[in-house]
Coordinates of C-alpha atoms and ligand atoms in Angstrom, one line a residue:
M291 CA -21.6 18.4 -2.4
D292 CA -22.4 18.0 -6.1
S293 CA -19.5 16.0 -7.5
S294 CA -20.0 17.7 -10.8
S295 CA -19.2 21.2 -9.4
S296 CA -16.1 20.0 -7.5
H297 CA -13.2 17.9 -8.3
A298 CA -14.3 15.6 -11.2
L299 CA -12.1 13.0 -9.3
N300 CA -14.3 12.2 -6.1
E301 CA -13.5 8.8 -5.2
S302 CA -13.5 7.6 -1.4
L303 CA -10.3 5.8 -0.8
H304 CA -9.9 2.5 0.7
I305 CA -6.6 1.4 1.6
C306 CA -6.5 -2.2 2.4
S307 CA -2.8 -2.5 3.1
E308 CA 0.4 -0.8 2.2
S309 CA 4.4 -1.1 2.6
H310 CA 6.6 1.8 2.1
E311 CA 9.7 -0.3 2.7
D312 CA 11.8 -1.8 0.1
R313 CA 12.8 -4.9 1.5
R314 CA 14.6 -6.2 -1.8
L315 CA 18.8 -6.1 -1.3
Y316 CA 19.7 -6.4 -5.1
M317 CA 18.0 -5.5 -8.3
Q318 CA 19.5 -6.4 -11.8
D319 CA 23.2 -7.1 -9.9
K320 CA 23.4 -3.8 -8.2
P321 CA 22.5 -3.1 -4.4
H322 CA 19.4 -1.2 -3.3
S323 CA 21.3 2.1 -2.6
A324 CA 22.7 2.4 -5.9
Y325 CA 19.3 3.4 -7.0
A326 CA 18.8 6.1 -4.3
Q327 CA 18.6 8.9 -6.5
L328 CA 16.1 7.8 -9.3
P329 CA 12.5 9.2 -9.5
V330 CA 10.1 6.8 -8.3
I331 CA 7.7 4.9 -10.8
Y332 CA 3.9 4.5 -9.6
F333 CA 2.7 1.8 -11.3
V334 CA -0.8 1.4 -11.1
T335 CA -2.3 -2.0 -11.9
P336 CA -6.1 -2.4 -11.7
T337 CA -7.1 -6.2 -11.2
Y338 CA -10.4 -7.9 -10.4
P339 CA -11.4 -11.3 -8.9
R340 CA -11.5 -14.1 -11.2
R341 CA -9.5 -17.6 -11.2
E342 CA -6.7 -16.1 -13.1
Q343 CA -5.8 -13.1 -10.9
I344 CA -3.2 -14.4 -8.4
P345 CA -1.4 -16.1 -11.2
E346 CA -1.3 -13.3 -13.3
L347 CA -0.3 -10.7 -10.4
T348 CA 2.5 -13.2 -9.4
R349 CA 3.8 -13.2 -12.9
L350 CA 3.8 -9.2 -12.9
A351 CA 5.5 -9.2 -9.4
H352 CA 8.3 -11.1 -10.7
T353 CA 8.8 -8.6 -13.4
L354 CA 8.5 -6.0 -11.0
L355 CA 11.0 -7.5 -8.7
H356 CA 13.8 -6.4 -11.0
V357 CA 12.7 -2.8 -11.1
P358 CA 14.3 -0.5 -8.6
R359 CA 12.4 2.7 -7.1
I360 CA 8.8 1.5 -7.7
H361 CA 5.9 1.8 -5.9
W362 CA 3.3 -0.7 -6.9
L363 CA -0.5 0.6 -6.3
V364 CA -2.4 -2.4 -6.8
A365 CA -6.2 -1.5 -7.3
N366 CA -8.7 -4.5 -6.9
D367 CA -12.3 -4.2 -8.2
Y368 CA -13.5 -5.9 -5.2
E369 CA -16.0 -4.5 -2.3
R370 CA -13.5 -5.8 0.6
C371 CA -10.1 -6.1 1.2
D372 CA -8.6 -9.5 0.1
T373 CA -6.3 -10.5 2.7
Y374 CA -4.9 -13.4 0.5
M375 CA -3.8 -10.5 -1.7
D376 CA -2.3 -8.8 1.2
M377 CA -0.3 -11.7 2.1
L378 CA 0.9 -12.1 -1.6
L379 CA 1.8 -8.7 -2.1
N380 CA 3.9 -8.4 1.2
R381 CA 6.0 -11.5 0.4
F382 CA 7.3 -9.6 -2.7
G383 CA 9.0 -6.8 -0.6
I384 CA 8.4 -4.5 -3.5
P385 CA 6.5 -1.2 -1.8
F386 CA 2.9 -1.5 -2.6
T387 CA -0.5 0.0 -1.6
H388 CA -3.4 -2.5 -1.9
L389 CA -6.5 -0.8 -2.6
S390 CA -10.1 -1.8 -2.5
S391 CA -11.8 0.1 -5.6
P392 CA -15.1 -1.7 -6.9
M393 CA -16.8 -0.8 -9.8
P394 CA -19.8 1.3 -9.1
H395 CA -22.8 -0.9 -9.2
K396 CA -24.4 0.9 -12.0
F397 CA -21.5 0.1 -14.5
R398 CA -21.4 -3.5 -13.5
S399 CA -24.1 -4.6 -16.2
T400 CA -23.3 -2.3 -19.2
K401 CA -21.8 -3.4 -22.2
P402 CA -18.7 -2.8 -22.5
A403 CA -18.3 -1.9 -19.1
P404 CA -15.5 0.3 -17.9
R405 CA -13.0 -2.0 -17.2
G406 CA -10.5 -0.7 -14.3
V407 CA -11.8 2.6 -14.3
A408 CA -12.8 2.8 -10.6
N409 CA -9.4 1.3 -9.8
R410 CA -7.4 4.0 -11.5
R411 CA -9.6 6.7 -10.4
A412 CA -8.7 5.1 -6.9
A413 CA -5.0 5.1 -7.4
L414 CA -5.1 9.0 -8.9
Q415 CA -6.9 9.9 -5.8
W416 CA -4.2 8.2 -3.5
I417 CA -1.7 9.9 -5.5
R418 CA -3.4 13.4 -5.1
Q419 CA -4.1 12.9 -1.3
H420 CA -0.4 12.1 -0.9
N421 CA 0.4 15.5 -2.7
L422 CA 3.0 13.5 -4.9
T423 CA 4.6 15.9 -7.4
N424 CA 7.7 13.7 -7.8
G425 CA 8.0 10.8 -9.9
V426 CA 6.3 9.0 -12.7
L427 CA 2.9 7.7 -13.1
Y428 CA 2.2 4.5 -15.1
F429 CA -0.9 2.4 -15.8
G430 CA 0.2 -1.2 -16.1
D431 CA -2.8 -3.6 -16.3
D432 CA -2.2 -7.1 -14.7
D433 CA -2.3 -9.1 -17.9
N434 CA 0.4 -7.0 -20.2
T435 CA 3.9 -8.1 -20.6
Y436 CA 6.6 -5.4 -19.8
D437 CA 10.1 -5.4 -20.9
L438 CA 12.6 -4.1 -18.3
R439 CA 13.9 -1.5 -20.4
L440 CA 10.4 0.1 -20.3
F441 CA 11.1 1.4 -16.9
S442 CA 14.4 3.0 -17.5
E443 CA 12.8 4.3 -20.5
I444 CA 9.8 6.0 -18.4
R445 CA 11.7 7.2 -15.7
Q446 CA 12.9 10.3 -17.1
T447 CA 9.6 11.5 -18.4
Q448 CA 9.3 15.2 -18.0
R449 CA 5.5 15.8 -19.2
V450 CA 4.1 13.0 -21.1
S451 CA 6.2 10.1 -22.7
M452 CA 4.6 7.8 -25.3
F453 CA 5.8 4.7 -27.1
P454 CA 4.3 1.7 -29.1
V455 CA 2.3 -1.0 -27.5
G456 CA 2.6 -4.6 -29.2
L457 CA -0.6 -6.9 -29.6
I458 CA -3.2 -4.1 -29.9
A459 CA -6.2 -4.4 -32.2
D460 CA -6.1 -5.2 -36.1
Y461 CA -2.6 -4.2 -36.7
A462 CA -1.1 -5.7 -33.6
V463 CA 0.4 -2.4 -32.7
S464 CA -0.6 1.1 -31.5
G465 CA 1.7 4.0 -31.0
P466 CA 3.0 7.4 -32.2
V467 CA 4.3 8.2 -35.5
V468 CA 7.4 10.2 -35.1
R469 CA 9.4 12.4 -37.7
D470 CA 12.8 14.1 -36.5
G471 CA 12.3 13.0 -32.9
K472 CA 8.9 14.5 -32.6
V473 CA 5.2 12.8 -32.3
V474 CA 3.1 14.0 -35.4
A475 CA 0.6 11.6 -35.4
F476 CA -0.9 8.3 -34.2
L477 CA -1.3 4.7 -35.7
D478 CA -3.8 2.8 -34.3
S479 CA -6.8 0.6 -36.3
W480 CA -9.6 2.4 -33.7
V481 CA -9.6 6.1 -34.0
A482 CA -13.4 6.8 -33.2
G483 CA -12.7 10.7 -32.8
R484 CA -10.2 10.2 -30.3
R485 CA -7.4 13.0 -30.2
W486 CA -4.9 10.4 -28.5
P487 CA -5.8 7.3 -29.7
V488 CA -3.4 5.2 -27.5
D489 CA -3.5 2.3 -25.3
M490 CA -3.5 2.6 -21.2
A491 CA -0.1 1.0 -21.4
G492 CA 1.4 3.4 -24.2
F493 CA 2.1 6.4 -22.3
A494 CA 3.7 7.6 -18.7
V495 CA 3.2 11.1 -16.9
N496 CA 5.4 13.0 -14.9
L497 CA 3.6 13.8 -11.5
A498 CA 5.0 17.2 -11.2
Y499 CA 3.3 17.9 -14.7
M500 CA 0.3 16.1 -13.7
S501 CA -0.1 18.2 -10.6
L502 CA -0.5 21.4 -12.3
Y503 CA -3.9 20.2 -13.6
P504 CA -5.9 20.0 -10.5
N505 CA -9.0 18.4 -12.8
V506 CA -7.2 15.3 -13.6
N507 CA -9.7 12.9 -14.4
M508 CA -10.5 9.2 -15.9
P509 CA -14.0 9.1 -16.9
Y510 CA -16.2 6.0 -17.0
K511 CA -16.3 6.0 -20.6
P512 CA -15.2 2.5 -22.3
G513 CA -13.1 3.1 -25.0
Y514 CA -12.1 6.5 -24.3
E515 CA -10.4 6.6 -20.8
E516 CA -6.7 7.1 -22.4
D517 CA -8.1 10.2 -24.6
L518 CA -10.2 11.6 -21.8
F519 CA -7.4 11.5 -19.1
L520 CA -4.7 12.9 -21.4
R521 CA -7.3 15.6 -22.5
S522 CA -7.8 16.2 -18.7
I523 CA -4.0 17.3 -18.4
G524 CA -4.0 19.5 -21.1
L525 CA -1.4 17.5 -23.4
H526 CA 0.0 19.2 -26.6
I527 CA 1.4 16.9 -29.2
D528 CA 4.6 19.0 -29.5
Q529 CA 5.3 18.0 -25.7
I530 CA 5.0 14.3 -26.2
E531 CA 8.5 12.8 -25.7
P532 CA 8.6 9.5 -27.9
R533 CA 10.5 6.9 -26.1
G534 CA 11.9 3.4 -27.4
M535 CA 14.3 4.6 -29.9
N536 CA 11.8 7.0 -31.1
C537 CA 9.0 4.6 -31.0
T538 CA 10.7 2.0 -33.0
E539 CA 10.8 -0.7 -30.4
V540 CA 8.1 -2.6 -28.7
L541 CA 8.8 -2.6 -24.7
V542 CA 5.2 -3.6 -23.9
W543 CA 2.7 -5.9 -24.9
H544 CA -0.7 -6.1 -24.7
T545 CA -1.3 -9.8 -23.9
Q546 CA -4.5 -11.3 -22.8
T547 CA -5.1 -14.4 -20.9
K548 CA -7.7 -16.6 -21.9
S549 CA -10.5 -16.6 -19.0
K550 CA -12.3 -19.5 -17.8
K551 CA -15.1 -19.9 -15.1
A552 CA -13.7 -21.4 -11.6
P553 CA -14.8 -25.2 -11.4
I554 CA -16.5 -26.9 -9.1
V555 CA -14.7 -30.3 -8.3
R556 CA -16.9 -33.0 -6.9
L557 CA -14.8 -34.5 -3.9
E558 CA -16.4 -35.8 -0.6
K559 CA -15.6 -33.1 2.3
K560 CA -15.0 -35.9 4.7
F561 CA -11.8 -36.7 2.9
L562 CA -10.4 -33.3 2.7
D563 CA -9.0 -33.4 6.3
G564 CA -5.1 -33.7 7.2
R565 CA -5.0 -37.2 6.0
S566 CA -3.5 -35.9 2.7
N567 CA -2.5 -33.0 1.2
L568 CA -6.1 -32.1 -0.9
G569 CA -7.8 -30.4 1.9
A570 CA -5.2 -27.8 2.3
L571 CA -4.5 -27.4 -1.6
F572 CA -8.2 -26.9 -2.4
R573 CA -8.6 -24.6 0.6
S574 CA -6.1 -22.2 -0.9
L575 CA -7.4 -22.8 -4.6
K576 CA -10.7 -21.5 -3.0
E577 CA -8.8 -18.5 -1.5
M578 CA -7.2 -17.7 -4.8
G579 CA -10.7 -18.0 -6.5
V580 CA -9.3 -20.7 -8.9
A581 CA -11.5 -23.7 -7.7
S582 CA -14.0 -25.1 -5.1
V583 CA -15.0 -28.4 -4.0
S584 CA -18.5 -29.8 -3.5
D585 CA -19.9 -33.1 -2.3
T586 CA -22.8 -33.0 -4.8
E587 CA -22.0 -30.6 -7.7
G588 CA -19.5 -30.6 -10.6
P589 CA -17.4 -33.6 -12.3
L590 CA -16.6 -36.2 -10.2
A591 CA -12.8 -35.7 -9.5
T592 CA -10.6 -38.6 -10.9
I593 CA -8.0 -39.8 -8.6
S594 CA -5.7 -42.4 -10.5
K595 CA -2.7 -44.5 -9.8
N596 CA -1.1 -46.8 -12.4
G597 CA -3.4 -45.4 -15.2
K598 CA -6.7 -46.4 -13.3
G599 CA -9.3 -44.3 -11.5
K600 CA -10.4 -45.7 -8.3
A601 CA -12.9 -45.0 -5.7
H602 CA -11.7 -41.7 -3.6
S603 CA -12.0 -44.0 -0.4
Y604 CA -9.1 -46.1 -1.7
F605 CA -6.8 -43.5 -1.7
L606 CA -8.1 -40.9 1.2
S607 CA -10.3 -42.8 4.0
Ligands
LIG117 C1 -7.8 -2.9 -23.0 C2 -7.0 -1.8 -22.4 O1 -5.6 -2.4 -22.8 C3 -7.2 -1.3 -21.1 O2 -6.0 -0.5 -20.7 C4 -8.3 -0.9 -20.8 O3 -8.7 -0.4 -19.8 C5 -9.4 -1.9 -21.4 O4 -9.0 -2.1 -22.8 C6 -10.7 -1.3 -21.5 O5 -10.9 0.0 -21.7 O6 -11.9 -1.9 -21.7 P1 -8.5 -5.1 -22.0 O7 -7.1 -6.3 -22.1 O8 -9.5 -5.4 -23.1 O9 -7.7 -3.8 -22.0 O10 -9.1 -5.2 -20.6 P2 -8.8 -6.2 -19.5 O11 -7.1 -6.4 -19.1 O12 -9.8 -7.1 -19.2 O13 -9.0 -5.2 -18.4 C7 -8.1 -3.8 -18.1 C8 -7.8 -3.7 -16.8 O14 -9.0 -3.7 -15.7 C9 -7.1 -5.1 -16.2 O15 -5.9 -4.8 -15.4 C10 -8.0 -5.8 -15.5 O16 -7.6 -6.5 -14.5 C11 -8.7 -4.5 -14.9 N1 -10.7 -5.0 -14.8 C12 -11.0 -5.6 -15.7 C13 -11.1 -4.9 -13.6 O17 -10.7 -4.1 -12.8 N2 -12.6 -5.1 -13.5 C14 -12.9 -5.8 -14.6 O18 -14.2 -5.8 -14.4 C15 -12.2 -6.2 -15.7
LIG118 MN1 -5.7 -6.8 -20.9

């Protein structure tokens, strides 16, 4: 079937692993059971392999650990299922779904590339396949910083709620302009014709509302993902619910982590056995995509004692 004539969203879905069990006993000093009546927040996190991936997800998980009634959709921009990621996600005890959602090849080389779009489309597809019409959808990138108050603010979303995002572009903020409790305009340094000039982290959507729009979509159009997504769900400005004390508070920050290439460290493989910790340490760093070792490439690893570097054999043989 021609994808343009059917649903605009037409992703194949690759679920790597999931858990619907919440193994956390307490959240914010209350037992699990105290939250049973709350609507679920579906927190969609696009992520991709690079050396900062595991640290970012660890930090984000430690935020989400405090958030009751959450389902974490982690969509990885990777062709395969990363088993290390499965282990990591399982350890937290937060209900999650791990999707493999690689960016289509034709977009890899475009500049700018549509970052995180294949991932979010896969998550939207998962939501549709499960016929979810209860709860709240939020797109939370792996590198942002989330105030715990954000979650209580978005949980009561009736249609679409919006709020300021800190550290965006030239004004260090992007968000709605509110008068008399109503959104009347937007403050964002990059308008570019967008009707909804907001950041991905600056809104949340009620799933019952979203289900009224079967053509919900997020096209591969860098810079316009938010705008086109919000257009695809028929949003009207007077329906927007301003959050965070009428958009006076910043509850989410567009922090960005400095990215660096994973190094190759020169260290003789013959020493990476059970005689020291280094074999196991570098095997795990390799699995996380943080660093690798080589006999012949990369800067020679310095191993020192009392301020003096010595031959590897001195400590390791
Ligand atoms: C900004 C916005 O905050 C994003 O919501 C928006 O998707 C993005 O611009 C864009 O459209 O380019 P920014 O910090 O510039 O975000 O981008 P990243 O954080 O690098 O990427 C956004 C998300 O996509 C992240 O969760 C990241 O892990 C993921 N991503 C990035 C991929 O899945 N694949 C990639 O190749 C790059
Ligand atoms: Mn980012």
